[in-house]
Short mmCIF file of C-alpha atoms in Angstrom, two decimals:
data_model
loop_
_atom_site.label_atom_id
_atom_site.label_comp_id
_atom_site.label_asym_id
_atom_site.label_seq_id
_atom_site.Cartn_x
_atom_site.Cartn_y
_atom_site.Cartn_z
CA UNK A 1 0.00 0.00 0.00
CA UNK A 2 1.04 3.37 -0.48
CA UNK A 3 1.09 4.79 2.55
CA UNK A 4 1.95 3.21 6.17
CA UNK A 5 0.29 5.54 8.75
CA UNK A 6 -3.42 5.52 9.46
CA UNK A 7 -5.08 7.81 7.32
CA UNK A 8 -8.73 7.99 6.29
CA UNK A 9 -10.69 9.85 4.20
CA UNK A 10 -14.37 9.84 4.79
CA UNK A 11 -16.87 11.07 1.28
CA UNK A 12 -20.40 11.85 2.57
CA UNK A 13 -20.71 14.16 6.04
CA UNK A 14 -24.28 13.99 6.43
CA UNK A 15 -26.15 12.38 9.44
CA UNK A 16 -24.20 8.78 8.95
CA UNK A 17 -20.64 10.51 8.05
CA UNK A 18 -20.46 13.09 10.73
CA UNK A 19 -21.66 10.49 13.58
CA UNK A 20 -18.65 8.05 12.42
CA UNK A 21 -16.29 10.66 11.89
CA UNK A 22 -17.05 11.77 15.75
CA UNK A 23 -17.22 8.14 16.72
CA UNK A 24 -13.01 7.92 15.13
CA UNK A 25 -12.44 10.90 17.43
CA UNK A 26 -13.90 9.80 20.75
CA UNK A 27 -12.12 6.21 20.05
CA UNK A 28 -8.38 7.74 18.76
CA UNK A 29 -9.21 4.92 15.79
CA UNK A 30 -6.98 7.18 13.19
CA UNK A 31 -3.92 9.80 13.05
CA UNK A 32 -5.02 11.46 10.10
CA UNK A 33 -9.02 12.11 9.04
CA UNK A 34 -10.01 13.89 6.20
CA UNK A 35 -13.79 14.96 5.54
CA UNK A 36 -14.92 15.97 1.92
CA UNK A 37 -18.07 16.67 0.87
CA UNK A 38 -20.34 18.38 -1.99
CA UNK A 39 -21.66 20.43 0.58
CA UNK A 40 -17.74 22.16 1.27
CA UNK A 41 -19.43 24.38 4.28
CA UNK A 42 -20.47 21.80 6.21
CA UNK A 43 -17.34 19.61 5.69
CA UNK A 44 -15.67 22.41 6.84
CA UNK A 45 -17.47 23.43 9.63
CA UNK A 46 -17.48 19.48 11.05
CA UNK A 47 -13.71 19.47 10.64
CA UNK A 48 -13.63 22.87 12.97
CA UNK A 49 -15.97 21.60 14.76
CA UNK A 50 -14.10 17.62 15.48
CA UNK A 51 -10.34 19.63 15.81
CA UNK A 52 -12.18 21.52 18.97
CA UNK A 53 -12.61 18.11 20.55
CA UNK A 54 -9.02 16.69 20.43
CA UNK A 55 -7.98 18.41 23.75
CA UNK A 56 -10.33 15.64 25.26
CA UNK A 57 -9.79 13.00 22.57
CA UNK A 58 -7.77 9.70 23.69
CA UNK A 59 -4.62 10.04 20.93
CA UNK A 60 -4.16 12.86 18.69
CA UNK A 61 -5.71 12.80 15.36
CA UNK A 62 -4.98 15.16 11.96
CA UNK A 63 -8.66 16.27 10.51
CA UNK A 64 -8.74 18.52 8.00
CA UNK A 65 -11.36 19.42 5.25
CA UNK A 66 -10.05 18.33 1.77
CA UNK A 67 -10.65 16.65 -1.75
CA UNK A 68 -10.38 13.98 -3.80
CA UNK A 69 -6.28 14.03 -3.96
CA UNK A 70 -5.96 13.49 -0.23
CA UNK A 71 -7.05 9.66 -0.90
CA UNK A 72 -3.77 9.28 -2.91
CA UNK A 73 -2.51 7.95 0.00
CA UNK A 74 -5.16 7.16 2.52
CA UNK A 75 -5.53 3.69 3.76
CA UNK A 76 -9.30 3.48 4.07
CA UNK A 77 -11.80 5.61 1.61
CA UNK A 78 -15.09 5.44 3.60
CA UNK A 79 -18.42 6.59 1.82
CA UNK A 80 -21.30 7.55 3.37
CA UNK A 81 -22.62 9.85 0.61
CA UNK A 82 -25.69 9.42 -1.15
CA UNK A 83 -29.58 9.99 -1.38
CA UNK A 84 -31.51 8.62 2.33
CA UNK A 85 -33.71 6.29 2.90
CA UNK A 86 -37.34 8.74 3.09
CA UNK A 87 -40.17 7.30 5.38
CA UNK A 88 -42.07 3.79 3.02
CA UNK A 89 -38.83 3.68 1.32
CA UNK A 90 -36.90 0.30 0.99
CA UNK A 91 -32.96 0.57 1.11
CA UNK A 92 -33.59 -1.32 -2.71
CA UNK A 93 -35.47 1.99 -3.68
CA UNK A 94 -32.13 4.19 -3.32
CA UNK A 95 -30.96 2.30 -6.03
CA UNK A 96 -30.96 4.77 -9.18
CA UNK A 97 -30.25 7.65 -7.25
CA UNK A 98 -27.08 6.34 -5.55
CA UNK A 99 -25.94 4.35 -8.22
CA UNK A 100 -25.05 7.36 -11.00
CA UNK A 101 -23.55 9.30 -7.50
CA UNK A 102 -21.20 6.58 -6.73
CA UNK A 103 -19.57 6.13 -10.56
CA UNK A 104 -18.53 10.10 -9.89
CA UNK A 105 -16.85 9.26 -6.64
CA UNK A 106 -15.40 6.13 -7.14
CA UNK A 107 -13.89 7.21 -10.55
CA UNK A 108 -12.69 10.57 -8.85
CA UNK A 109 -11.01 8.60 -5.70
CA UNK A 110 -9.41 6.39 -8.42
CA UNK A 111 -7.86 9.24 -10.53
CA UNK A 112 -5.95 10.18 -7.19
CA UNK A 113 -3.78 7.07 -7.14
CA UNK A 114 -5.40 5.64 -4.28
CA UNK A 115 -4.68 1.89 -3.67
CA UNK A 116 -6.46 1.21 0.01
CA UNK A 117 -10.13 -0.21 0.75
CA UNK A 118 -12.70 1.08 0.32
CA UNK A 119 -15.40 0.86 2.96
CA UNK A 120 -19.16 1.80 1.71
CA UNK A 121 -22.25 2.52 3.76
CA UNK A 122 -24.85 4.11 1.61
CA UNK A 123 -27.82 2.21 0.98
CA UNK A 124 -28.91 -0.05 -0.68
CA UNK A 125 -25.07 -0.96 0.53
CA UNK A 126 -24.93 -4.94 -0.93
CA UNK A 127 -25.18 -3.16 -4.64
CA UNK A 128 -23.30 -0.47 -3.99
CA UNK A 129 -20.56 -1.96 -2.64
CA UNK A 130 -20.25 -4.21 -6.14
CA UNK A 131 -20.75 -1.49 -8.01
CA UNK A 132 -17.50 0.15 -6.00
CA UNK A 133 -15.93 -2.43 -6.44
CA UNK A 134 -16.93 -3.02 -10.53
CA UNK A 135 -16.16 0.92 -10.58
CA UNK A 136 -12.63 0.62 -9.10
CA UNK A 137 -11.23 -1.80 -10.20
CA UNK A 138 -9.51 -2.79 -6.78
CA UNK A 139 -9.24 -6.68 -6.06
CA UNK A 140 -12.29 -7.32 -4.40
CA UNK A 141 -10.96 -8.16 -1.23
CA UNK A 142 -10.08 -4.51 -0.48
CA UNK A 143 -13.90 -3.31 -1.60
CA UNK A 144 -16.20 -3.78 1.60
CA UNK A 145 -19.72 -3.00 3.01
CA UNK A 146 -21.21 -2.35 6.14
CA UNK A 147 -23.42 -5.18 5.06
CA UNK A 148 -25.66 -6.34 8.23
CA UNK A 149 -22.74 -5.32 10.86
CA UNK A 150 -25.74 -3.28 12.20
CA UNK A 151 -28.68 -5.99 12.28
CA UNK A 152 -26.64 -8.18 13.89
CA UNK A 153 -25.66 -5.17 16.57
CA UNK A 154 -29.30 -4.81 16.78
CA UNK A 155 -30.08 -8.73 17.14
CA UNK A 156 -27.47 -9.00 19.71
CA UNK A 157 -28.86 -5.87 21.60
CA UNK A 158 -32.29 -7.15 21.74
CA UNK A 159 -31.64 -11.05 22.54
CA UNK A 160 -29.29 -9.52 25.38
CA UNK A 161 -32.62 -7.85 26.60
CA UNK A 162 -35.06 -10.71 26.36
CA UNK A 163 -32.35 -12.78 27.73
CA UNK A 164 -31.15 -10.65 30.23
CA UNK A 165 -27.68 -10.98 29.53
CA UNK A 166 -24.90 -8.50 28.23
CA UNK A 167 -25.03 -7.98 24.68
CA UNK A 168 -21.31 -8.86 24.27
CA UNK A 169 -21.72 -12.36 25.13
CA UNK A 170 -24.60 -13.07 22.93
CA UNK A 171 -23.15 -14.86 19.72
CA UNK A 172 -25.79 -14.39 16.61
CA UNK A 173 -25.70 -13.13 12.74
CA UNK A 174 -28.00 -11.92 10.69
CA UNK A 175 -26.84 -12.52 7.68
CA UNK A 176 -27.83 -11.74 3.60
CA UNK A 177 -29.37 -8.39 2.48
CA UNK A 178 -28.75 -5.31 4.38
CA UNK A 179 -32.70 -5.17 4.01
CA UNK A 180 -36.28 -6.53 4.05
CA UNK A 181 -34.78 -10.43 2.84
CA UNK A 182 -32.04 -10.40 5.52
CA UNK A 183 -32.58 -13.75 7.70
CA UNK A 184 -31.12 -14.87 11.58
CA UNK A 185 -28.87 -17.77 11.81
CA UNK A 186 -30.88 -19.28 14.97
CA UNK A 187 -29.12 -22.55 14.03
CA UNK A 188 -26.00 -20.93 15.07
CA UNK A 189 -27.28 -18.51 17.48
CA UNK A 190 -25.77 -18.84 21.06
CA UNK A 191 -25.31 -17.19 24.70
CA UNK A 192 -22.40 -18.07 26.13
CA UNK A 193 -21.86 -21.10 24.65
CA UNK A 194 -25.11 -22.30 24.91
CA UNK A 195 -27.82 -22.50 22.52
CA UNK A 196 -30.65 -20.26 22.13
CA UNK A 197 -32.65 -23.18 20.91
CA UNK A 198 -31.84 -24.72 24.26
CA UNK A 199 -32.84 -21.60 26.35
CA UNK A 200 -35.73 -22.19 24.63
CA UNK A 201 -36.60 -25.72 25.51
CA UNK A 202 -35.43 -25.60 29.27
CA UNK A 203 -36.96 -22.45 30.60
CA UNK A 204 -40.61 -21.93 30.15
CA UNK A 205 -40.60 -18.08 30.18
CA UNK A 206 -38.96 -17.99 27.03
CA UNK A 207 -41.06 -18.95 23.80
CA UNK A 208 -40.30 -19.27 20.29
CA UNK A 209 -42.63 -17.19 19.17
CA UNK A 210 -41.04 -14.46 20.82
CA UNK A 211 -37.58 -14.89 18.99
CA UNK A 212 -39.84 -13.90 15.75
CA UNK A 213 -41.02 -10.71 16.75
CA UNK A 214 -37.37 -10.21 17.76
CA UNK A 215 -36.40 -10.77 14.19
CA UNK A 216 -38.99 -8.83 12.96
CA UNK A 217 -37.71 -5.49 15.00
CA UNK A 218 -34.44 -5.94 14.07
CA UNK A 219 -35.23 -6.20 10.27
CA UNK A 220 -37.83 -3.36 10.36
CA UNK A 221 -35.56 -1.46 12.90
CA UNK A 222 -34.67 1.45 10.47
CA UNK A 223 -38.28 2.02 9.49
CA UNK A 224 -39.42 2.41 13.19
CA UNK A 225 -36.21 4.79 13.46
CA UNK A 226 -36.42 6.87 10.09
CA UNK A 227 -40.85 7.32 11.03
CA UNK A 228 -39.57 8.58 14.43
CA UNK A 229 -36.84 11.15 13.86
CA UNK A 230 -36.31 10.95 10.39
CA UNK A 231 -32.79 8.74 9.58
CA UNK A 232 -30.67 6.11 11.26
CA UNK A 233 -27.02 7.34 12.13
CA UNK A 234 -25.34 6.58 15.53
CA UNK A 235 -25.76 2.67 15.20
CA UNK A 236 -24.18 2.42 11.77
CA UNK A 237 -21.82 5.27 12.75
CA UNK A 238 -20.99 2.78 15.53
CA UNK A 239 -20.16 0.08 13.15
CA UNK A 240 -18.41 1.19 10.61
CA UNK A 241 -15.79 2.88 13.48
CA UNK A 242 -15.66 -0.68 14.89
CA UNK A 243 -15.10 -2.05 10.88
CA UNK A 244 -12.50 1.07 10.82
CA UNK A 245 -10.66 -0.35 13.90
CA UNK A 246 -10.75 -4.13 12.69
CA UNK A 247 -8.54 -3.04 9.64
CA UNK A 248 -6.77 -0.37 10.72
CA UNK A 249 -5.41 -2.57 13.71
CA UNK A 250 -5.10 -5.66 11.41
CA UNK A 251 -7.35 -7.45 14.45
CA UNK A 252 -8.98 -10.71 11.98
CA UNK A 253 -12.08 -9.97 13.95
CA UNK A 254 -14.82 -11.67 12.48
CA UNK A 255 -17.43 -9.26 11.62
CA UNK A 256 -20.76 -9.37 9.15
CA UNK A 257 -19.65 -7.51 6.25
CA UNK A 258 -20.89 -7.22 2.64
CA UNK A 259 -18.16 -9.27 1.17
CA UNK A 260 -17.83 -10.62 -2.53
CA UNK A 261 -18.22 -14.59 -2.64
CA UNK A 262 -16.81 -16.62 -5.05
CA UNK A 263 -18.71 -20.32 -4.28
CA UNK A 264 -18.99 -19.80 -0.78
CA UNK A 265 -22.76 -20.73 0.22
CA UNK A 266 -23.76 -21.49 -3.01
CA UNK A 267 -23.19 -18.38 -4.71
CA UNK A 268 -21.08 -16.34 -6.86
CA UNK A 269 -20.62 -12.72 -8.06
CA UNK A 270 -22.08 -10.74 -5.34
CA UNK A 271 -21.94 -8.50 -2.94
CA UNK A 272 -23.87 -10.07 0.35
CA UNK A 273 -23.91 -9.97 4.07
CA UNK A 274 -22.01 -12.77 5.64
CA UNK A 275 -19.37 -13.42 8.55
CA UNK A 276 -15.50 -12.68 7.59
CA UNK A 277 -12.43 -12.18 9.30
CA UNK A 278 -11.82 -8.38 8.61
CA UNK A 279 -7.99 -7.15 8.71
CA UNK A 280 -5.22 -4.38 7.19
CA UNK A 281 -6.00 -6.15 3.68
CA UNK A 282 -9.70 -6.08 3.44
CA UNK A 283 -11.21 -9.47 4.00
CA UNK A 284 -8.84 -12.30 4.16
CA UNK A 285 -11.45 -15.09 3.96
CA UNK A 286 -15.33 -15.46 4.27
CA UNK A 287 -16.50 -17.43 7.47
CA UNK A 288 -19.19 -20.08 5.77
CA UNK A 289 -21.85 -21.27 8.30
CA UNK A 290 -23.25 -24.75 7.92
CA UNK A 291 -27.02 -23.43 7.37
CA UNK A 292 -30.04 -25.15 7.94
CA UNK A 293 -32.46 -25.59 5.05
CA UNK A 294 -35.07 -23.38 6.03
CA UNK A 295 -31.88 -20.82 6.02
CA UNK A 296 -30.17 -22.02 3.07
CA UNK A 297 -33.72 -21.13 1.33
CA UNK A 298 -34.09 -17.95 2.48
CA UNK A 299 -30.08 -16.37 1.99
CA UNK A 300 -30.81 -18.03 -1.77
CA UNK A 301 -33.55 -15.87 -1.84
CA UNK A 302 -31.91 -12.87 -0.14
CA UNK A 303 -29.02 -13.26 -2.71
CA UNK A 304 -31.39 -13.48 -6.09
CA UNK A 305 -33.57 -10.25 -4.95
CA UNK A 306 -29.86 -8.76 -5.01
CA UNK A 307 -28.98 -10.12 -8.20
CA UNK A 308 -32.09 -9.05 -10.10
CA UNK A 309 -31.20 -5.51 -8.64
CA UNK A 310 -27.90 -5.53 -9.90
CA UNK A 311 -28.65 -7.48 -13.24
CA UNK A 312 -29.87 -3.97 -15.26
CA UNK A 313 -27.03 -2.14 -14.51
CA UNK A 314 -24.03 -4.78 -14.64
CA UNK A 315 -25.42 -8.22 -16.78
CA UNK A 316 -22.36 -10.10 -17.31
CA UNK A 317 -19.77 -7.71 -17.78
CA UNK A 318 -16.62 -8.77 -17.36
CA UNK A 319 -14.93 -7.25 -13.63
CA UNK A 320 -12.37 -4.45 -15.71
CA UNK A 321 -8.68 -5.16 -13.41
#
């Protein structure tokens, strides 16, 4: 890579972008942070803003507003720019608008030299992140989406509650579409070591029907946020800094990522949430859960609404490196 400190450059400071770049801060995740936005005012003003902090932030960290030639050599290009998800509007919806935005930045980030990963957030983030990666040209290994890191924050969160036990210890993905098809892995879900299944079976306060409506707020989680105050930011924000640390830190943590597989469940040529270990060169290998049927079913599913998304704009076309 081009460069060996820690330097990121983060496209898009709107609700999402702002939130992470304040999450980097309050963590000391980077030395060097660089905000750039169409809107130049408000990238500036959050970079004034952010530098005003450091006298209470853990390590010090450069931030400056700047453009597309600072990502010659930053390690991690992070975009968070892009049309929102409005109120009745599926992450799938987002599609044209983001998709004409995202050729522009991708081709400008290119131009600089830049040779890091890229890390993309903006919805609906399973296509986009192919189309980055179809876009760049950049192995895809070192092209990466925030995929369902959040859903399965939000899974773990609320089995932690019904549970009573700290969300940290709770072991569950959801895995597939960052959207209305994602699915839980109960067959792999766990607390401690122990099955849910078999929390389940033993104690008589807990019932299955409950672990569905659990699902069902974590997959319609954004809706119930976006119809209350208008967009979804500090959980993602959250995320992505965690994502940020993963590779920065070259930790292999195992994380739920949009990653490209090639075979792995079934599949091929796409762009889908699933476990990988996450380090300093992108995603060094895909984590493949033995799925249940019922499971197997629905990621097939998950993975073919994706495909017919992508199918107008991409076909066949040969990946251009």
């Amino acid at each position: 890579m081009a460069h060996l400190g820690k330097r990121v450059v983060l496209i898009g400071t709107g609700f999402v972008g702002s939130s992470y770049a304040f999450a980097l801060l309050n963590q000391g995740i980077t030395e060097e942070l660089v905000l750039i936005d169409v809107n130049q005012e408000k990238a500036e003003g959050d970079a004034m803003d952010l530098n005003h902090g450091l006298p209470f932030s853990p390590s010090p960290t450069k931030i400056w507003f700047g453009d597309y030639r600072d990502c010659e050599n930053a390690d991690l290009v992070v975009i968070t720019a892009g049309a929102n998800q409005k109120p009745e509007e599926t992450r799938l919806d987002l599609v044209h608008k983001n998709m004409k935005i995202f050729e522009s930045i991708v081709s400008e980030v290119m131009k600089s030299g830049f040779n890091g990963i890229f890390l993309v957030a903006t919805n609906p983030v399973d296509v986009l992140t192919y189309a980055t990666w179809k876009f760049s040209g950049l192995p895809h290994e070192r092209v990466i989406g925030s995929g369902t890191i959040l859903d399965t924050a939000r899974f773990r969160y609320l089995l932690g509650q019904y549970f009573r036990v700290d969300a940290r210890n709770v072991h569950a993905y959801i895995i597939g579409e960052h959207g209305d098809t994602e699915l839980p892995v109960w067959s792999h879900a766990d607390i401690g070591g122990k099955a849910v299944t078999e929390f389940i079976r033993e104690r008589k306060q807990y019932k299955q029907e409950d672990l569905e409506t659990i699902f069902a707020n974590v997959r319609d989680a954004a809706y119930h946020i976006i119809e209350r105050k208008g967009a979804t930011y500090y959980g993602i924000a959250m995320g992505l800094a965690r994502l940020t640390k993963a590779i920065l830190q070259n930790e292999n943590s195992v994380l739920t990522v949009s990653a490209y597989l090639n075979g792995e469940y079934g599949h091929a040529d796409i762009y889908i949430g699933v476990p990988a270990i996450v380090n300093r060169g992108g995603i060094r290998e895909i984590v493949e859960l033995k799925l249940s049927e019922a499971e197997k079913e629905k990621f097939s599913h998950s993975a073919t609404v994706l495909k017919n998304v992508l199918n107008p704009f991409f076909g066949n076309k040969a990946h251009p490196s």
